[in-house]
Short mmCIF file of C-alpha atoms and ligand atoms in Angstrom, two decimals:
data_model
loop_
_atom_site.label_atom_id
_atom_site.label_comp_id
_atom_site.label_asym_id
_atom_site.label_seq_id
_atom_site.Cartn_x
_atom_site.Cartn_y
_atom_site.Cartn_z
CA LEU V 169 16.57 5.99 -19.15
CA VAL V 170 17.34 6.13 -15.42
CA PRO V 171 20.74 4.61 -14.83
CA GLY V 172 20.66 1.29 -13.07
CA THR V 173 17.54 -0.52 -12.10
CA TYR V 174 14.59 1.39 -13.55
CA THR V 175 15.12 0.67 -17.23
CA ASP V 176 12.73 -2.27 -16.96
CA LEU V 177 9.85 0.02 -15.96
CA ALA V 178 10.13 2.11 -19.13
CA ASP V 179 7.35 0.25 -20.91
CA ILE V 180 4.77 0.71 -18.14
CA LEU V 181 5.45 4.11 -16.56
CA ALA V 182 3.05 6.85 -17.66
CA CYS V 183 2.18 10.38 -16.67
CA PRO V 184 -0.12 10.21 -13.62
CA ALA V 185 -2.17 13.12 -14.96
CA CYS V 186 -2.80 12.12 -18.60
CA HIS V 187 -1.46 8.51 -18.75
CA GLY V 188 0.63 9.63 -21.73
CA ALA V 189 4.15 8.39 -22.47
CA LEU V 190 7.10 9.69 -20.43
CA HIS V 191 10.70 10.10 -21.45
CA PHE V 192 13.67 10.35 -19.12
CA ASP V 193 15.58 13.63 -19.13
CA PRO V 194 19.09 12.82 -17.79
CA PRO V 195 20.32 16.40 -17.05
CA ALA V 196 17.12 17.11 -15.06
CA ARG V 197 17.15 13.61 -13.48
CA ALA V 198 13.42 13.57 -14.16
CA PHE V 199 10.74 11.84 -16.14
CA ALA V 200 9.01 14.25 -18.47
CA CYS V 201 5.51 14.46 -19.91
CA THR V 202 5.05 16.74 -22.91
CA TYR V 203 1.96 18.25 -21.31
CA HIS V 204 2.56 18.03 -17.55
CA GLY V 205 6.28 18.82 -17.28
CA LEU V 206 8.97 17.19 -15.17
CA PHE V 207 8.69 14.55 -12.45
CA PRO V 208 12.13 14.67 -10.76
CA LEU V 209 13.57 11.51 -9.19
CA SER V 210 13.63 11.43 -5.41
CA GLY V 211 17.06 9.95 -4.73
CA GLU V 212 17.04 6.87 -6.95
CA PHE V 213 13.26 6.46 -6.93
CA PRO V 214 11.05 7.64 -9.80
CA SER V 215 8.76 10.11 -8.07
CA PHE V 216 5.32 11.30 -9.08
CA VAL V 217 4.15 12.88 -5.85
CA SER V 218 4.68 16.43 -4.70
CA GLY V 219 3.03 18.76 -2.27
CA HIS V 220 1.23 15.93 -0.46
CA ASP V 221 0.38 15.66 3.22
CA ARG V 222 3.52 14.60 5.11
CA ALA V 223 1.65 12.48 7.68
CA PHE V 224 2.77 9.15 6.21
CA GLU V 225 6.34 10.35 5.62
CA GLU V 226 6.59 11.39 9.26
CA HIS V 227 5.01 8.13 10.36
CA TRP V 228 7.75 6.06 8.70
CA GLU V 229 10.55 8.49 9.59
CA ASN V 230 9.64 8.10 13.28
CA ASN V 231 8.52 4.47 13.45
CA ARG V 232 10.83 2.36 11.31
CA SER V 233 11.94 -0.70 13.18
CA GLY V 234 14.66 -2.30 11.03
CA HIS V 235 12.90 -5.57 10.47
CA ILE V 236 9.30 -6.55 9.77
CA ALA V 237 7.17 -7.86 12.67
CA VAL V 238 6.33 -11.57 12.61
CA HIS V 239 2.56 -10.95 12.69
CA LYS V 240 2.81 -8.74 9.59
CA LEU V 241 4.68 -11.39 7.63
CA ARG V 242 2.17 -14.03 8.72
CA ALA V 243 -0.78 -11.83 7.66
CA ALA V 244 0.98 -11.04 4.37
CA ARG V 245 1.49 -14.74 3.58
CA ALA V 246 -2.16 -15.56 4.36
CA PHE V 247 -3.46 -12.65 2.28
CA LEU V 248 -1.22 -13.44 -0.71
CA ALA V 249 -2.16 -17.16 -0.86
CA PRO V 250 -4.55 -16.82 -3.86
CA LEU V 251 -1.95 -14.83 -5.79
CA LEU V 252 0.83 -17.29 -4.97
CA ALA V 253 -1.39 -20.15 -6.12
CA ARG V 254 -2.05 -18.35 -9.42
CA ALA V 255 1.67 -17.52 -9.84
CA GLN V 256 2.54 -21.21 -9.60
CA ARG V 257 0.32 -21.95 -12.61
CA SER V 258 1.34 -18.90 -14.61
CA THR V 259 4.22 -17.54 -16.66
CA PRO V 260 6.12 -14.70 -14.90
CA MET V 261 3.76 -11.98 -13.75
CA ARG V 262 4.01 -8.24 -13.30
CA ILE V 263 2.67 -7.47 -9.84
CA LEU V 264 1.88 -4.13 -8.14
CA ASP V 265 1.82 -3.57 -4.38
CA ALA V 266 0.02 -0.26 -3.82
CA GLY V 267 0.96 1.32 -0.47
CA CYS V 268 3.75 -1.16 0.29
CA GLY V 269 4.83 0.39 3.60
CA GLU V 270 8.03 -1.19 4.90
CA GLY V 271 7.65 -4.08 2.43
CA ALA V 272 6.08 -7.07 4.24
CA HIS V 273 4.32 -8.23 1.06
CA VAL V 274 7.18 -7.66 -1.35
CA SER V 275 9.49 -9.57 0.97
CA VAL V 276 7.05 -12.54 1.04
CA LEU V 277 6.69 -12.42 -2.77
CA ALA V 278 10.43 -12.04 -3.37
CA GLU V 279 11.01 -15.15 -1.28
CA ALA V 280 8.09 -17.26 -2.55
CA CYS V 281 8.61 -16.39 -6.23
CA ALA V 282 12.44 -16.41 -6.23
CA GLY V 283 13.86 -17.32 -9.63
CA ARG V 284 10.50 -17.14 -11.43
CA GLY V 285 11.24 -13.85 -13.16
CA ASP V 286 8.15 -12.03 -11.89
CA ARG V 287 8.39 -8.25 -11.92
CA LEU V 288 7.42 -6.70 -8.60
CA VAL V 289 6.59 -3.03 -8.44
CA ALA V 290 5.91 -1.34 -5.10
CA ILE V 291 4.56 2.15 -4.65
CA ASP V 292 4.09 4.24 -1.55
CA ILE V 293 3.36 7.89 -0.86
CA ALA V 294 6.20 7.92 1.73
CA ILE V 295 9.80 7.82 0.47
CA SER V 296 11.01 6.61 3.87
CA ALA V 297 8.79 3.51 3.51
CA LEU V 298 10.21 2.84 0.04
CA HIS V 299 13.76 2.69 1.41
CA ASP V 300 12.70 -0.16 3.70
CA ALA V 301 10.60 -1.89 1.03
CA ALA V 302 13.54 -1.80 -1.40
CA ARG V 303 15.73 -3.43 1.24
CA HIS V 304 13.18 -6.10 2.19
CA GLY V 305 12.32 -6.93 -1.42
CA ALA V 306 16.04 -7.22 -2.19
CA ASN V 307 16.86 -6.90 -5.91
CA ASP V 308 13.47 -8.16 -7.01
CA VAL V 309 11.41 -5.05 -6.40
CA ARG V 310 11.20 -1.73 -8.22
CA CYS V 311 10.00 1.05 -5.91
CA VAL V 312 8.14 4.08 -7.19
CA HIS V 313 7.07 7.13 -5.18
CA ALA V 314 3.44 7.47 -6.19
CA ASP V 315 -0.07 8.23 -5.01
CA MET V 316 -2.49 5.36 -5.31
CA SER V 317 -5.23 7.71 -6.49
CA SER V 318 -3.18 8.78 -9.57
CA LEU V 319 -1.00 5.87 -10.56
CA PRO V 320 1.94 6.61 -12.90
CA PHE V 321 1.37 3.48 -14.98
CA GLN V 322 -0.19 2.75 -18.32
CA SER V 323 -3.59 1.08 -18.32
CA ALA V 324 -3.61 -2.74 -18.38
CA SER V 325 0.07 -2.98 -17.43
CA PHE V 326 -0.16 -5.44 -14.50
CA ASP V 327 -1.15 -9.11 -14.19
CA ALA V 328 -1.97 -8.56 -10.51
CA ALA V 329 -2.38 -5.55 -8.24
CA PHE V 330 -3.05 -5.57 -4.55
CA SER V 331 -3.29 -3.15 -1.68
CA PHE V 332 -3.16 -4.15 1.96
CA GLY V 333 -4.45 -1.71 4.57
CA VAL V 334 -4.30 1.41 2.40
CA LEU V 335 -7.52 2.02 0.42
CA HIS V 336 -9.48 3.26 3.45
CA LEU V 337 -6.70 5.74 4.30
CA THR V 338 -6.77 7.53 0.94
CA PRO V 339 -8.86 10.70 0.58
CA GLN V 340 -11.11 9.15 -2.11
CA PRO V 341 -11.11 5.36 -1.74
CA ARG V 342 -13.29 4.79 -4.79
CA ARG V 343 -10.91 6.73 -7.01
CA SER V 344 -7.95 4.71 -5.64
CA PHE V 345 -9.91 1.50 -6.24
CA GLU V 346 -10.63 2.52 -9.84
CA GLU V 347 -6.97 3.31 -10.43
CA LEU V 348 -6.01 -0.21 -9.34
CA CYS V 349 -8.60 -1.64 -11.74
CA ARG V 350 -7.37 0.58 -14.56
CA VAL V 351 -3.76 -0.65 -14.41
CA LEU V 352 -4.87 -4.32 -14.41
CA ARG V 353 -5.06 -6.20 -17.70
CA PRO V 354 -8.24 -8.19 -18.44
CA GLY V 355 -7.85 -11.48 -16.59
CA GLY V 356 -5.61 -9.74 -14.03
CA MET V 357 -6.09 -10.27 -10.30
CA LEU V 358 -7.02 -7.61 -7.76
CA GLY V 359 -6.41 -8.13 -4.03
CA LEU V 360 -7.71 -5.81 -1.30
CA TRP V 361 -7.46 -5.86 2.46
CA VAL V 362 -9.38 -3.10 4.19
CA PHE V 363 -9.62 -2.55 7.93
CA ARG V 364 -13.17 -2.05 9.23
CA GLY V 365 -13.50 -3.19 12.84
CA GLY V 366 -16.71 -3.87 14.79
CA PRO V 367 -18.95 -1.02 16.05
CA VAL V 368 -17.10 -0.75 19.38
CA THR V 369 -13.65 -0.64 17.73
CA ARG V 370 -14.86 1.93 15.22
CA GLY V 371 -16.32 4.14 17.97
CA GLY V 372 -13.13 3.91 20.06
CA LEU V 373 -10.98 4.62 17.06
CA ARG V 374 -13.02 7.68 16.03
CA LEU V 375 -12.63 9.08 19.55
CA ALA V 376 -8.90 8.30 19.74
CA ARG V 377 -8.32 9.87 16.30
CA LEU V 378 -10.22 12.99 17.35
CA LEU V 379 -8.09 13.29 20.51
CA ALA V 380 -4.94 12.72 18.44
CA ARG V 381 -5.91 15.55 16.10
CA ILE V 382 -6.76 17.96 18.89
CA LEU V 383 -3.82 17.19 21.18
CA GLY V 384 -1.02 16.72 18.64
CA SER V 385 1.70 14.18 17.88
CA GLY V 386 3.45 14.18 21.29
CA PHE V 387 0.24 13.25 23.08
CA THR V 388 -0.70 10.70 20.41
CA ARG V 389 2.60 8.91 20.96
CA VAL V 390 1.96 8.78 24.71
CA MET V 391 -1.57 7.49 24.04
CA ALA V 392 -0.16 4.77 21.75
CA ASP V 393 2.44 3.83 24.38
CA MET V 394 -0.35 3.43 26.95
CA MET V 395 -2.21 1.08 24.59
CA VAL V 396 0.81 -1.10 23.76
CA PRO V 397 0.74 -3.31 26.91
CA PHE V 398 -2.87 -4.39 26.17
CA TYR V 399 -1.61 -6.06 23.03
CA GLY V 400 0.32 -8.42 25.23
CA ALA V 401 -2.89 -9.81 26.69
CA VAL V 402 -5.72 -9.28 24.23
CA PRO V 403 -5.91 -11.54 21.15
CA THR V 404 -6.38 -9.33 18.10
CA ARG V 405 -7.75 -10.28 14.69
CA SER V 406 -4.56 -9.06 13.04
CA GLY V 407 -2.47 -11.36 15.26
CA LEU V 408 -0.61 -8.32 16.61
CA ALA V 409 0.67 -9.05 20.14
CA LEU V 410 3.63 -8.11 22.27
CA GLY V 411 4.48 -11.81 22.27
CA ASN V 412 5.38 -11.66 18.57
CA SER V 413 6.24 -7.99 18.03
CA SER V 414 8.50 -5.52 19.78
CA TRP V 415 7.13 -2.54 21.68
CA ARG V 416 8.22 -0.29 18.79
CA GLN V 417 6.55 -2.50 16.16
CA THR V 418 3.32 -2.65 18.17
CA ARG V 419 3.30 1.14 18.62
CA GLU V 420 3.88 1.55 14.87
CA VAL V 421 0.69 -0.39 14.08
CA LEU V 422 -1.31 1.59 16.65
CA LEU V 423 -0.02 4.91 15.30
CA SER V 424 -0.76 3.80 11.73
CA ASN V 425 -4.44 3.90 12.76
CA LEU V 426 -4.31 7.09 14.82
CA THR V 427 -2.35 9.53 12.65
CA PRO V 428 -3.49 9.16 9.00
CA PRO V 429 -5.47 12.25 7.98
CA HIS V 430 -8.32 10.16 6.50
CA MET V 431 -9.97 6.95 7.63
CA HIS V 432 -13.05 5.62 5.83
CA PHE V 433 -15.03 2.72 7.22
CA LEU V 434 -15.97 0.97 3.97
CA THR V 435 -18.47 -1.88 3.95
CA PRO V 436 -18.18 -5.25 2.18
CA ASP V 437 -21.35 -4.40 0.18
CA GLN V 438 -19.86 -1.13 -0.98
CA LEU V 439 -16.70 -2.88 -2.21
CA ALA V 440 -18.74 -5.63 -3.87
CA ARG V 441 -20.68 -2.94 -5.77
CA TRP V 442 -17.49 -1.17 -6.82
CA CYS V 443 -16.14 -4.50 -8.10
CA GLU V 444 -19.28 -5.11 -10.11
CA ASP V 445 -19.19 -1.59 -11.61
CA ALA V 446 -15.53 -2.09 -12.57
CA THR V 447 -16.22 -5.49 -14.21
CA MET V 448 -14.28 -7.32 -11.52
CA THR V 449 -15.55 -10.81 -10.65
CA MET V 450 -14.96 -11.64 -6.99
CA ILE V 451 -13.29 -15.01 -6.50
CA GLU V 452 -12.74 -14.76 -2.73
CA SER V 453 -14.16 -12.49 -0.07
CA ALA V 454 -14.28 -12.27 3.70
CA GLY V 455 -16.07 -9.74 5.87
CA GLU V 456 -13.83 -8.40 8.62
CA PRO V 457 -11.19 -7.27 7.92
CA ILE V 458 -12.56 -6.98 4.40
CA THR V 459 -10.48 -9.24 2.18
CA ILE V 460 -11.26 -9.49 -1.51
CA TRP V 461 -9.67 -11.18 -4.48
CA ALA V 462 -11.26 -10.46 -7.85
CA VAL V 463 -10.47 -11.01 -11.52
CA LYS V 464 -10.97 -8.37 -14.21
CA ARG V 465 -13.38 -9.50 -16.91
C1 LIG Y 502 -1.23 0.80 7.28
S1 LIG Y 502 0.13 1.02 6.19
C2 LIG Y 502 0.15 -0.55 5.30
C3 LIG Y 502 1.51 -0.84 4.72
C4 LIG Y 502 1.68 -2.20 4.03
N1 LIG Y 502 0.74 -2.41 2.95
C5 LIG Y 502 1.59 -3.32 5.04
O1 LIG Y 502 0.61 -4.07 4.98
O2 LIG Y 502 2.48 -3.47 5.88
C6 LIG Y 502 -0.52 2.15 4.97
C7 LIG Y 502 0.52 2.54 3.90
O3 LIG Y 502 -0.12 3.23 2.83
C8 LIG Y 502 0.67 4.31 2.41
N2 LIG Y 502 -0.23 5.26 1.77
C9 LIG Y 502 -1.18 6.02 2.35
N3 LIG Y 502 -1.86 6.73 1.43
C10 LIG Y 502 -1.33 6.40 0.23
C11 LIG Y 502 -1.60 6.81 -1.11
N4 LIG Y 502 -2.55 7.71 -1.40
N5 LIG Y 502 -0.86 6.28 -2.10
C12 LIG Y 502 0.12 5.37 -1.83
N6 LIG Y 502 0.42 4.96 -0.58
C13 LIG Y 502 -0.29 5.46 0.44
C14 LIG Y 502 1.32 4.79 3.71
O4 LIG Y 502 2.49 5.54 3.50
C15 LIG Y 502 1.61 3.46 4.41
O5 LIG Y 502 2.87 2.97 4.05
ZN1 LIG Y 503 0.83 14.20 -18.75
#
């Protein structure tokens, strides 16, 4: 298989199109599906994405900040609490972070679960994010370049899967949601955090995103820079503030709302219905931002 670190993914990787078995083809440096051809590595990362929108790649190429902002780590710890509690009572788990970004959650898990033998897998659609996630998760995380709406994993291969701030940015959130449920084993835990905002925030964001699309990336950056100082004064639900994050880190969060090609404003009821349809029993939920933990029946 892939030299080095990816041998331990061999039993769960699958073709994202047919979920069939893959084999590694060393001369081609690619995973291969009998029916869907080659999936060449991207650097050292198994890669199952091609021809996608480069918006997220450009976002991370231009906005990496070297270390993760304090407010992100704090939010990651709070969100992961139910999973950490379960991990303490459980044998080693296989855990998926879908849309890991620069790796706030894998870094919290790597630290909290050190020495337990859990297997952390992080995917993102942006290779530049995976480089940071691999660094922040240290040796404990396996990074895979993948699209959340077509996961390259066998069904029922994870004990837990979560996605923080990503579902609403994918073109078809329900399809992405169903993919997360598919790769969970019965009894496995699903965690979701989805930005929604109040009516005023949503209206402002729609307008700002429209301006960003019409006026281009240079203007959007200026617009984000003009918004940054307000985060010094205004308390935000996310905890983002200039007091705990650098200018660059604050701008990164603002741009992560302005530049993604899609943004869906999902409702808690909608997600509750999707959970029910996917035989997921909710064990925790909060309204805004939407936070859900559920267990697969
Ligand atoms: C707002 S960031 C959240 C990052 C991280 N979860 C965190 O909380 O810091 C959204 C992330 O989702 C990734 N992403 C967007 N669409 C995706 C998709 N279809 N599949 C996988 N990752 C995706 C982006 O590249 C980006 O890293
Ligand atoms: Zn296939």
